CSV table of C-alpha atoms in Angstrom, one decimal:
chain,number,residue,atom,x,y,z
N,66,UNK,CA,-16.4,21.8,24.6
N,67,UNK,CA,-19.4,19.5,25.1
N,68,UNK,CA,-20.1,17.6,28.1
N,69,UNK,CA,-18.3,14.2,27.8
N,70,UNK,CA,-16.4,14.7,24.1
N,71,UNK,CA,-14.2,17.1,22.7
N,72,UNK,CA,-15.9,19.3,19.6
N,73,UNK,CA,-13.2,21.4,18.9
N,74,UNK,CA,-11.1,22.2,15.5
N,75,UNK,CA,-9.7,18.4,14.9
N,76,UNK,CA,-6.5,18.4,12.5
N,77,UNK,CA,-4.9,15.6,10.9
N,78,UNK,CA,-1.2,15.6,11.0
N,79,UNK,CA,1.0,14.6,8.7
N,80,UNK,CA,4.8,15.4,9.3
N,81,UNK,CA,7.1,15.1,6.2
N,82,UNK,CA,10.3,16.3,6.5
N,83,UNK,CA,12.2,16.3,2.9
N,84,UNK,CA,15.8,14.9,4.5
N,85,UNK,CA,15.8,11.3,5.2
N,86,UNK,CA,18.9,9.9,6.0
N,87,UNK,CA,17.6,6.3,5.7
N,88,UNK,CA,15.7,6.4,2.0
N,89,UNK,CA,16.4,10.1,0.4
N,90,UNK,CA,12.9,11.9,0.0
N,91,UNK,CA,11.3,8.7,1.2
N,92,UNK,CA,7.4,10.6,2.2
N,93,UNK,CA,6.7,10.6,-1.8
N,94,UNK,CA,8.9,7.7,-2.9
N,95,UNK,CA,6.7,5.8,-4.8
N,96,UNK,CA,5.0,2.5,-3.1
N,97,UNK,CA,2.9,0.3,-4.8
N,98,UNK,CA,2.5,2.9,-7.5
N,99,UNK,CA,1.2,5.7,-5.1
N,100,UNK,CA,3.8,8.6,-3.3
N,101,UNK,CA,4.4,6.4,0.2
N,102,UNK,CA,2.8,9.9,2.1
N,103,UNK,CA,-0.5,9.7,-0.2
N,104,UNK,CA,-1.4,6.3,1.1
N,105,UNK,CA,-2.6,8.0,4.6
N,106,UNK,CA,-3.3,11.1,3.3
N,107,UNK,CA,-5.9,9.6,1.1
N,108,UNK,CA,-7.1,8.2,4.5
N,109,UNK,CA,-7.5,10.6,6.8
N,110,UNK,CA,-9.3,12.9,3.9
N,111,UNK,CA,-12.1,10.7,2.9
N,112,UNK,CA,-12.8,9.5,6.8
N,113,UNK,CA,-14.6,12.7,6.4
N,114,UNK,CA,-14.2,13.2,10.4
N,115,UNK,CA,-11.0,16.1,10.3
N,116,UNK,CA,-12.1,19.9,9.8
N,117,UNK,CA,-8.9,19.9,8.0
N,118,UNK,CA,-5.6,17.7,6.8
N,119,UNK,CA,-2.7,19.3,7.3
N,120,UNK,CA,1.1,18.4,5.8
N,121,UNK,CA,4.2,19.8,7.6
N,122,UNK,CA,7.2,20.1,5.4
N,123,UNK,CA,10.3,21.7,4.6
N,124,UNK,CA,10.3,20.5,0.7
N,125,UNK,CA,8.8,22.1,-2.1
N,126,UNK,CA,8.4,18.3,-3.8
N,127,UNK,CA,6.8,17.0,-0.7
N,128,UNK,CA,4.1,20.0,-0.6
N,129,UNK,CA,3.4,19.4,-4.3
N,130,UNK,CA,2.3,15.8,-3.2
N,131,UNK,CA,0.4,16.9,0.0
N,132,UNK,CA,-1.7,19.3,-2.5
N,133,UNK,CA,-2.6,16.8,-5.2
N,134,UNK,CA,-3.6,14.3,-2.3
N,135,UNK,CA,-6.2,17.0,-0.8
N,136,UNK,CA,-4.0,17.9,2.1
N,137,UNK,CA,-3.4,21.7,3.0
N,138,UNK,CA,0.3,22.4,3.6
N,139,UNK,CA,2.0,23.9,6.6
N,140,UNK,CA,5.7,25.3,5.6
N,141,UNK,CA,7.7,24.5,8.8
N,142,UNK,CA,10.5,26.8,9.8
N,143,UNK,CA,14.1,25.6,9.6
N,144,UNK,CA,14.1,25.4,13.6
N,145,UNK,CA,12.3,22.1,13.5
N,146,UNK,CA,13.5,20.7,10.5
N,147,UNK,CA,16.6,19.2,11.5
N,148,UNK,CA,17.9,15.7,12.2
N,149,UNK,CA,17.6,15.8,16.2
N,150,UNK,CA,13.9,17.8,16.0
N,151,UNK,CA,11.2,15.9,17.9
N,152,UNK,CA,7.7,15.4,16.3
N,153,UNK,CA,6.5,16.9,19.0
N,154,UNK,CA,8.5,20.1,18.7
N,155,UNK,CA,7.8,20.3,14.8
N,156,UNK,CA,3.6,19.7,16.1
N,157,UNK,CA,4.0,22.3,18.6
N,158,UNK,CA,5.5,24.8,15.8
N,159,UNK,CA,2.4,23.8,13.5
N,160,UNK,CA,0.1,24.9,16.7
N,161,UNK,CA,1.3,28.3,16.6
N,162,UNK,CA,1.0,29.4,13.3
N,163,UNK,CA,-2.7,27.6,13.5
N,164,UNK,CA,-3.9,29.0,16.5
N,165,UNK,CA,-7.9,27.7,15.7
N,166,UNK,CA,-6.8,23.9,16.2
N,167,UNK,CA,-8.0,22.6,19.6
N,168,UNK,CA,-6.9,19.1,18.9
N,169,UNK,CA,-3.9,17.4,16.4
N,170,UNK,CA,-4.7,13.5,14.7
N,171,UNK,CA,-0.4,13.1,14.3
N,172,UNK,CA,-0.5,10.4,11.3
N,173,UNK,CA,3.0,8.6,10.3
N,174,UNK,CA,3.5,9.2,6.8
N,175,UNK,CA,5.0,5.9,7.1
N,176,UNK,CA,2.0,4.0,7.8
N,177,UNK,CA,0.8,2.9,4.5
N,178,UNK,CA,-1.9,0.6,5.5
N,179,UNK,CA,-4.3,3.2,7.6
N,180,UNK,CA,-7.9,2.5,6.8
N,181,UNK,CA,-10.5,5.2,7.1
N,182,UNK,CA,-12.8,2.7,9.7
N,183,UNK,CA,-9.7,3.0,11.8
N,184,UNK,CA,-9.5,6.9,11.9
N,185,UNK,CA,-13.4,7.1,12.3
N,186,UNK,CA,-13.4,5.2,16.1
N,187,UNK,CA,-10.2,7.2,17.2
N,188,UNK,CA,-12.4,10.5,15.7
N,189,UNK,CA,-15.3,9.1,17.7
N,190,UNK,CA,-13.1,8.0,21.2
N,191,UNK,CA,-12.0,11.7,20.9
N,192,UNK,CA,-15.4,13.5,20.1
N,193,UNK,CA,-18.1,11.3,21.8
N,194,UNK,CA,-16.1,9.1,24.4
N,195,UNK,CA,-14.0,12.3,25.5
N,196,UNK,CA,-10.6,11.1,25.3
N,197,UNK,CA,-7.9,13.8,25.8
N,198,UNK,CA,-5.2,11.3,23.8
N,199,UNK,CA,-5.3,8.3,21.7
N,200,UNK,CA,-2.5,6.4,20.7
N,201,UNK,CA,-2.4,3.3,18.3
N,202,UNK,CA,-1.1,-0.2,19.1
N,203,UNK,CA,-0.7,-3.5,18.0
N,204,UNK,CA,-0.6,-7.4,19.8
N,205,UNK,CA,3.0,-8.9,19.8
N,206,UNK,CA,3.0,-12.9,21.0
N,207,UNK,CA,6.6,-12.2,21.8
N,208,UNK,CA,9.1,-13.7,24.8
N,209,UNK,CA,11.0,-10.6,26.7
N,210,UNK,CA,14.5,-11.9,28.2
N,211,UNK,CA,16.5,-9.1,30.2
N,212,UNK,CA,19.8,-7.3,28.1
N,213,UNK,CA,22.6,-8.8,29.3
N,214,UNK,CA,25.0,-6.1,29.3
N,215,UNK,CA,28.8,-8.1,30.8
N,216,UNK,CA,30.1,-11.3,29.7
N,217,UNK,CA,29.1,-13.6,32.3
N,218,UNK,CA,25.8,-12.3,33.4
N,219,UNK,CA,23.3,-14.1,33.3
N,220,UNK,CA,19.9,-13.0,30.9
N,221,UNK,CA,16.5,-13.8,32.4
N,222,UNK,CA,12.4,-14.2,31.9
N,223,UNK,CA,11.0,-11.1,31.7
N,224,UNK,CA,7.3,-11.6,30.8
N,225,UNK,CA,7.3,-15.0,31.0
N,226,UNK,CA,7.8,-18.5,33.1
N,227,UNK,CA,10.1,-21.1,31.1
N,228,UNK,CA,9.3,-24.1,32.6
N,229,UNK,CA,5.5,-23.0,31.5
N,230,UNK,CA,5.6,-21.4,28.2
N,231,UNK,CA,1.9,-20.6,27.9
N,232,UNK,CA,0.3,-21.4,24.4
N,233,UNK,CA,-0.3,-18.4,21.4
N,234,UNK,CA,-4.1,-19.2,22.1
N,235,UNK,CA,-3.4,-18.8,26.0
N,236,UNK,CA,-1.7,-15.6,26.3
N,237,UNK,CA,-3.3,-12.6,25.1
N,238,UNK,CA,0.0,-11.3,24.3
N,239,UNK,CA,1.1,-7.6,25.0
N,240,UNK,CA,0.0,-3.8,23.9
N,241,UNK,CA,3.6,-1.8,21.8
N,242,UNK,CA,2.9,1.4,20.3
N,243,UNK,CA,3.5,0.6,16.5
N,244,UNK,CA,3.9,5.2,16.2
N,245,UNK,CA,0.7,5.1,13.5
N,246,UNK,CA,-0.7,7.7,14.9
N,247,UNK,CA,-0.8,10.1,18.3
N,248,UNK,CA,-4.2,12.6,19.0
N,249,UNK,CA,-4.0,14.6,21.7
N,250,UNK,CA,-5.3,18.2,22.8
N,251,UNK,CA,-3.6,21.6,22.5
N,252,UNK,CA,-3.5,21.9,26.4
N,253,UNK,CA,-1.3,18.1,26.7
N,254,UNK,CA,0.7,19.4,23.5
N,255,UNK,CA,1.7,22.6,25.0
N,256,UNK,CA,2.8,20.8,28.5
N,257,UNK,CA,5.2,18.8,25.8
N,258,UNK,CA,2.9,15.5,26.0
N,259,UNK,CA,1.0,13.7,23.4
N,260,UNK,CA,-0.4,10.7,26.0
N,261,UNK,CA,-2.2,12.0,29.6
N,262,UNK,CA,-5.3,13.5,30.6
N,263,UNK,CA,-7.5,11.2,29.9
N,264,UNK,CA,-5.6,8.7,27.9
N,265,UNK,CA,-6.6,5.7,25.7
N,266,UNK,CA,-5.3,3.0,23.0
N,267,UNK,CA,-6.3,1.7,19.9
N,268,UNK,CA,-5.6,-1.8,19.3
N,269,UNK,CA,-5.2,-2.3,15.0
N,270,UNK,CA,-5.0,-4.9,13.6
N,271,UNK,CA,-1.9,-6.7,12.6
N,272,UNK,CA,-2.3,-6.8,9.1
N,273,UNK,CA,-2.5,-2.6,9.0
N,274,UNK,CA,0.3,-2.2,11.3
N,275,UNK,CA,2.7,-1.5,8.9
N,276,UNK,CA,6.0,1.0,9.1
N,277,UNK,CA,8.7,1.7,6.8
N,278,UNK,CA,12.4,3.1,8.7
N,279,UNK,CA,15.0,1.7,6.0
N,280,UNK,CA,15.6,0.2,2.6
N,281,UNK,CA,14.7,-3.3,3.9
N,282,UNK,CA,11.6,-2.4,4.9
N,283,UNK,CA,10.1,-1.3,1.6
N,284,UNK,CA,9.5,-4.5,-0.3
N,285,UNK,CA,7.7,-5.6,2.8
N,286,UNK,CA,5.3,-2.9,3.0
N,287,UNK,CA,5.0,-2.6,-0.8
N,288,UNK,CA,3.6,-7.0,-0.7
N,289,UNK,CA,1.6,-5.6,3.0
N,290,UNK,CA,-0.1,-2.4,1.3
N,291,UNK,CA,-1.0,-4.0,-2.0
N,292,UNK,CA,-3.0,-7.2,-0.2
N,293,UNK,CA,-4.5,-5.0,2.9
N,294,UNK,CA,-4.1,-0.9,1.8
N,295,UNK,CA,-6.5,1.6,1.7
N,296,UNK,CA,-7.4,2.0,-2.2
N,297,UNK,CA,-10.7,4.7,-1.8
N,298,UNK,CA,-13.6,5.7,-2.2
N,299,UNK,CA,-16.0,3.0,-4.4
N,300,UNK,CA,-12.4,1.0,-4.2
N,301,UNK,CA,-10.8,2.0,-7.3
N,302,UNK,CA,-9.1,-0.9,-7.6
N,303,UNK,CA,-11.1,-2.3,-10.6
N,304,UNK,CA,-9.6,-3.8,-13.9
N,305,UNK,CA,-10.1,-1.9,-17.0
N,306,UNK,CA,-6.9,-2.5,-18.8
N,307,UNK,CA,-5.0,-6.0,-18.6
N,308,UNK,CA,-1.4,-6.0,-19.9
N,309,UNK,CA,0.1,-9.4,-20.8
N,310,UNK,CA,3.8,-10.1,-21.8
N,311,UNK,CA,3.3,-12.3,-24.8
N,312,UNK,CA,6.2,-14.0,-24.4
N,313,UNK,CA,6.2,-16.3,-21.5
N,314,UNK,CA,2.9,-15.8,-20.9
N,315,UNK,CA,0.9,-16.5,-23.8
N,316,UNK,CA,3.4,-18.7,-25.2
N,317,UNK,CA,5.2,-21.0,-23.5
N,318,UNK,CA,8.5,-18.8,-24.2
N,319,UNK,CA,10.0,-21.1,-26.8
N,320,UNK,CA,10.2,-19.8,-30.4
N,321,UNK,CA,10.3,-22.6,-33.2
N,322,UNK,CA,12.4,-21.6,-36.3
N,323,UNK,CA,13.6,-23.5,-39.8
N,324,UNK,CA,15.2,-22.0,-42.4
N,325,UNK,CA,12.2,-19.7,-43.6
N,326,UNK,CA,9.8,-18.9,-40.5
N,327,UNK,CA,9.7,-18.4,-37.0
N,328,UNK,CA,6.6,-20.1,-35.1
N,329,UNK,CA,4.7,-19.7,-32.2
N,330,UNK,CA,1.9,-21.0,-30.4
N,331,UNK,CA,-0.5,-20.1,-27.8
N,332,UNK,CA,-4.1,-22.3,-25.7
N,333,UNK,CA,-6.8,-21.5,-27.2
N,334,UNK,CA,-8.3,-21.7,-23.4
N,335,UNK,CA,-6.1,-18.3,-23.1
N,336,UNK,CA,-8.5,-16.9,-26.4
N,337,UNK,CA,-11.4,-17.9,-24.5
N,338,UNK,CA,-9.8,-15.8,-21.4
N,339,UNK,CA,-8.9,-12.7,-23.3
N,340,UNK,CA,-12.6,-12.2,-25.2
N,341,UNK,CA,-14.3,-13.1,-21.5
N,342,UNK,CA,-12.4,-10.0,-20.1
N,343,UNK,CA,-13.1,-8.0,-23.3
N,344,UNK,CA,-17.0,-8.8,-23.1
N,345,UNK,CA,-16.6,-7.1,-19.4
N,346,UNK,CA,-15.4,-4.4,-21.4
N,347,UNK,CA,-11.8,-4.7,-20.3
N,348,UNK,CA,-8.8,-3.5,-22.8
N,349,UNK,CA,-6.8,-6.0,-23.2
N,350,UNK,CA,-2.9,-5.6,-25.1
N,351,UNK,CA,0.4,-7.3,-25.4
N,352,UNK,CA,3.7,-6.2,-25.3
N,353,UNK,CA,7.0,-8.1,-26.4
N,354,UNK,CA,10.3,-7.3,-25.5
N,355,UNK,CA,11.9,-9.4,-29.2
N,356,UNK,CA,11.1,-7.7,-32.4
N,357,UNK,CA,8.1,-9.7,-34.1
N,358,UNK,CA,7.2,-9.8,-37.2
N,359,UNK,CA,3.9,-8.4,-38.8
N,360,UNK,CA,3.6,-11.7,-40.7
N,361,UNK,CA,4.1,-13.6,-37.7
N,362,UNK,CA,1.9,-11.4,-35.6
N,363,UNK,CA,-0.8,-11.7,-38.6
N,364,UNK,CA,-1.2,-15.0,-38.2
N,365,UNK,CA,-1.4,-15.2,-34.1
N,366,UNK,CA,-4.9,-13.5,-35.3
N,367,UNK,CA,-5.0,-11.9,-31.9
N,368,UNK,CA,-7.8,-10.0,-31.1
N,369,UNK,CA,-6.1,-7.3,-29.4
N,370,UNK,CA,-3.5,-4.6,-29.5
N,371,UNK,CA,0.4,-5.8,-29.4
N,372,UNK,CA,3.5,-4.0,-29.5
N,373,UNK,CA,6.9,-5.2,-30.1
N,374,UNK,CA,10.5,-4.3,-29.4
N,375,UNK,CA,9.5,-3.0,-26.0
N,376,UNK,CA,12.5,-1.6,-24.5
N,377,UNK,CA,10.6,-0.2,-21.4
N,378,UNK,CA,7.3,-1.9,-20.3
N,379,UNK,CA,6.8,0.7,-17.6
N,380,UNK,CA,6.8,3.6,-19.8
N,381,UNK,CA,4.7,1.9,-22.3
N,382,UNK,CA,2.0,0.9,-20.1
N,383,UNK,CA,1.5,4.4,-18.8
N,384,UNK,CA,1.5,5.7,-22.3
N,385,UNK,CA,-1.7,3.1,-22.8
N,386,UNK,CA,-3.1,4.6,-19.4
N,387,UNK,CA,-3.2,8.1,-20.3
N,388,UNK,CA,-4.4,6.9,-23.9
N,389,UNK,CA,-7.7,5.0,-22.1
N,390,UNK,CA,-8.1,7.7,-19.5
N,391,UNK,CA,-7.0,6.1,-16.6
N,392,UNK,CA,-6.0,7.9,-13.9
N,393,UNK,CA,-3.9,5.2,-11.4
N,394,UNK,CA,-2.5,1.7,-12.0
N,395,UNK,CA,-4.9,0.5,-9.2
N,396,UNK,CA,-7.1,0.2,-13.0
N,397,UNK,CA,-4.6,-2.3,-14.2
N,398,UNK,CA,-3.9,-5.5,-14.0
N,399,UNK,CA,-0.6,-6.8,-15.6
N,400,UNK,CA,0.5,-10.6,-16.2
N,401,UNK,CA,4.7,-11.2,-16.3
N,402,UNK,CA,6.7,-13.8,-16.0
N,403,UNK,CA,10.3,-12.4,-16.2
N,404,UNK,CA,12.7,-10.2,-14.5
N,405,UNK,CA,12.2,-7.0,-16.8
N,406,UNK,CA,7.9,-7.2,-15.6
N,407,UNK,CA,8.6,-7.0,-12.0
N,408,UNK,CA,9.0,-3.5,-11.9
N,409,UNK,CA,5.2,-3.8,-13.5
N,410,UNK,CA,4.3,-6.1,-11.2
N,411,UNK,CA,4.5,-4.0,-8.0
N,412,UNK,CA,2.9,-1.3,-9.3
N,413,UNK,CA,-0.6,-2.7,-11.0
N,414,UNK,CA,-3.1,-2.5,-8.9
N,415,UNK,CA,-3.7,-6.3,-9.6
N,416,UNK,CA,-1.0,-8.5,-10.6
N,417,UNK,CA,-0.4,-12.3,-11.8
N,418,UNK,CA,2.2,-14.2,-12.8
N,419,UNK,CA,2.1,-18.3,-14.7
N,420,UNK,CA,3.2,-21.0,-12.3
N,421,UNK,CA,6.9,-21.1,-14.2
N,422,UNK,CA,7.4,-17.5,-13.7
N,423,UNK,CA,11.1,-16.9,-12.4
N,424,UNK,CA,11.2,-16.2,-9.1
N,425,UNK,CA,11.3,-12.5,-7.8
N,426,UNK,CA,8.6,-12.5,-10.6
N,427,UNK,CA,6.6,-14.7,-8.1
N,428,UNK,CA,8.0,-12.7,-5.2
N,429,UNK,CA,6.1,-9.3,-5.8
N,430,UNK,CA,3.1,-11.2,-4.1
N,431,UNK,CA,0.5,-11.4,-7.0
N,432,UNK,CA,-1.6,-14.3,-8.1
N,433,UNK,CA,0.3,-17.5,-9.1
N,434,UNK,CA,-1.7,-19.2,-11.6
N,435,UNK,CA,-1.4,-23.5,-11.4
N,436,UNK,CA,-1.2,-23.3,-15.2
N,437,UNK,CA,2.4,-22.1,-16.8
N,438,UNK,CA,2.9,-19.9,-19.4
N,439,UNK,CA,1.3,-20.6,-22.8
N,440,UNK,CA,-1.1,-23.4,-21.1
N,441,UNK,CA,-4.2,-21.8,-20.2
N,442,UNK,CA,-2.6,-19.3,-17.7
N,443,UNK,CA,-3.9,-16.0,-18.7
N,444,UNK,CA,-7.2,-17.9,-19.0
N,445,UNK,CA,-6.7,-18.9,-15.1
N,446,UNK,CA,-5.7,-14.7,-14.9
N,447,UNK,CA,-8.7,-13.4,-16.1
N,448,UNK,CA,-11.1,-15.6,-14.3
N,449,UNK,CA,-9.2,-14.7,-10.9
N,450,UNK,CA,-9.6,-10.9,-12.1
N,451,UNK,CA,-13.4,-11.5,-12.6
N,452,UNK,CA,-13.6,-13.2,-9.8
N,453,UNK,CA,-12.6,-10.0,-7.5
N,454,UNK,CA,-15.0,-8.4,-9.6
N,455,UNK,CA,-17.4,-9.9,-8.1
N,456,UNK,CA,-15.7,-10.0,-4.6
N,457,UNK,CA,-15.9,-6.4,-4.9
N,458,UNK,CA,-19.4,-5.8,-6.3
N,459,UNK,CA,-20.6,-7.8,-3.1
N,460,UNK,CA,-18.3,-5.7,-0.5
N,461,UNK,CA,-18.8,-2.1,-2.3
N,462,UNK,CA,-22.2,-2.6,-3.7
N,463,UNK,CA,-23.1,-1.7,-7.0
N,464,UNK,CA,-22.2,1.9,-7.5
N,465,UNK,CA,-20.3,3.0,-10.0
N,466,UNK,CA,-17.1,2.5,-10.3
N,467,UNK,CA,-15.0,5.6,-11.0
């Protein structure tokens, strides 16, 4: 050990047990289109400051996962993988069979919105700044009042004065351990610690503090992660396939029909939209649940792929992934306006949805537009997806874009 750090073997951490009474298998459940466990594995491997990333696990499905993310994988013994074994019990088992680790980075796998930067100053506070432990934390603005336990009693202030209830902006708030992650030594981890010697905190922001316990916790984390998540290297997160439902979305949903033909129509401000993105050299395609027919289609004189009679959007979309080459649906960005695109919605890595979209359309957090379906809104679409383009280009630079 240097003076004033700690050089030793630094692991990352990652404990994934495969029973879950809250959400069954929940570490590789999906989340925003990524296994919930690869979100901070993806993390703590390209922070580039760990001699090694480590899963512990009990399941072969879990392992699988930990591999494909770059993470080695620890096969816990049955002794610590039960309901009422501690982390720390299940890190101290991990420490024996890995006798060349001087120091553990414990990441929750359910932490989904763990940024690289943020694993880099802890690496640092251990390494340079000689911390024995690190812990993270968040800010809560929140009023404490005391349990009141019998009927009759009487609750009171606990971190506050009521007759002078200071201001957000004149109260710094307090310091709770949101469980992201715990470093410590092997010396504190063998005493059955992971805070002492030396101890410190790391404050993150709000916005990353993110943690997912039961079912009702998902869709939050899933809107959190997909606005504020860690997407990698280069950000892959750029647009080189857009999926539109036609229906709803280049029209305005309404069919006309007489005796002889069914009709449609469609902005030409939404042409303009589609040949902008495809000049970018972005696929574009359509999909439609109704059967259409070719006539009909003919005459739309779309410049673009469509398919009809789509039964299931999902499996079609990743049918046109693996067709283009692409490798995540953070490289897609996908334009519903109806309850069967939702499940589409939460998984492209850039969404949108017409301003008369129904609502839990709306409520998987993507771009609105201000223009409905059929009225210029895929137009809107594609000038908000070129727009973060750009956005991007000015935050990653101009490298190339895997």
């Amino acid at each position: 050990m240097a003076e004033g750090g700690n050089w030793g073997h630094l692991s990352a951490l990652v404990l994934a047990r495969g029973g879950s009474k809250g959400i069954p298998l929940k570490n590789i459940k999906e989340l925003a289109g990524r296994p919930l466990i690869g979100w901070v594995l993806r993390a703590a491997v390209d922070c580039g400051g760990f001699d090694s990333v480590w899963v512990s696990t009990d399941n072969d499905e879990i392992a699988a996962v930990a591999l494909q993310f770059g993470a080695k994988v620890h096969h816990r013994c049955p002794e610590v993988s039960k309901d009422t074994t501690s982390s720390l019990e299940t890190i101290q088992e991990f420490l024996i069979s890995h006798p060349e680790v001087d120091i553990v980075g414990n990441i929750q796998a359910t932490s989904p919105c763990l940024h690289p930067d943020t694993l880099k100053r802890v690496i640092e506070m251990i390494r340079k700044d000689g911390y024995d432990s690190v812990f993270s934390v968040v800010r809560h603005h929140l009023f404490r009042w005391s349990d009141v336990k019998r009927t009759g009693e009487e609750t009171k202030p606990e971190n506050f004065n009521p007759a002078r209830r200071p201001r957000r902006q004149d109260w710094s708030g307090e310091l709770y351990e949101n469980g992201s992650f715990y470093f410590a030594t092997k010396e504190l981890i063998r005493q059955g610690k992971l805070q002492g010697g030396k101890v410190a905190y790391y404050e993150m922001n709000p916005e990353h503090s993110v943690d997912i316990d039961i079912d009702i916790d998902w869709p939050i984390a899933e809107q959190r992660v997909k606005r504020y998540g860690y997407y990698g290297k280069g950000d892959p997160k750029v647009v080189k396939l857009l999926v539109c439902n036609l229906d709803g979305c280049l029209t305005d949903g309404r069919v006309y029909v007489n005796q002889n033909h069914e009709l449609m129509s469609y902005s030409l401000r939404d042409l303009d939209g589609i040949q902008m993105l495809q000049r970018k050299h972005v696929e574009v395609r359509f999909l439609s649940e109704r059967k259409i027919s070719a006539a009909l289609l003919d005459t739309l004189k779309l410049p673009c792929r469509v398919e009809t009679k789509v039964s299931n959007k999902r499996s079609l979309v990743e049918r046109w992934m693996a067709e283009l080459g692409l490798s995540s649906w953070e490289q897609v960005a996908y334009m519903g306006c109806g309850y069967s695109d939702v499940e589409c919605l939460k998984l492209a890595g850039t969404g949108g949805v017409p301003a008369d979209a129904c609502v839990e359309a709306k409520m998987t957090d993507n771009f609105v537009c201000k223009c409905n379906g059929g009225g210029g809104a895929i137009q809107e679409f594609a000038e908000h997806i070129e727009q973060s383009k750009e956005s991007r280009k000015r935050k990653f630079g101009n490298e190339k874009q895997p």
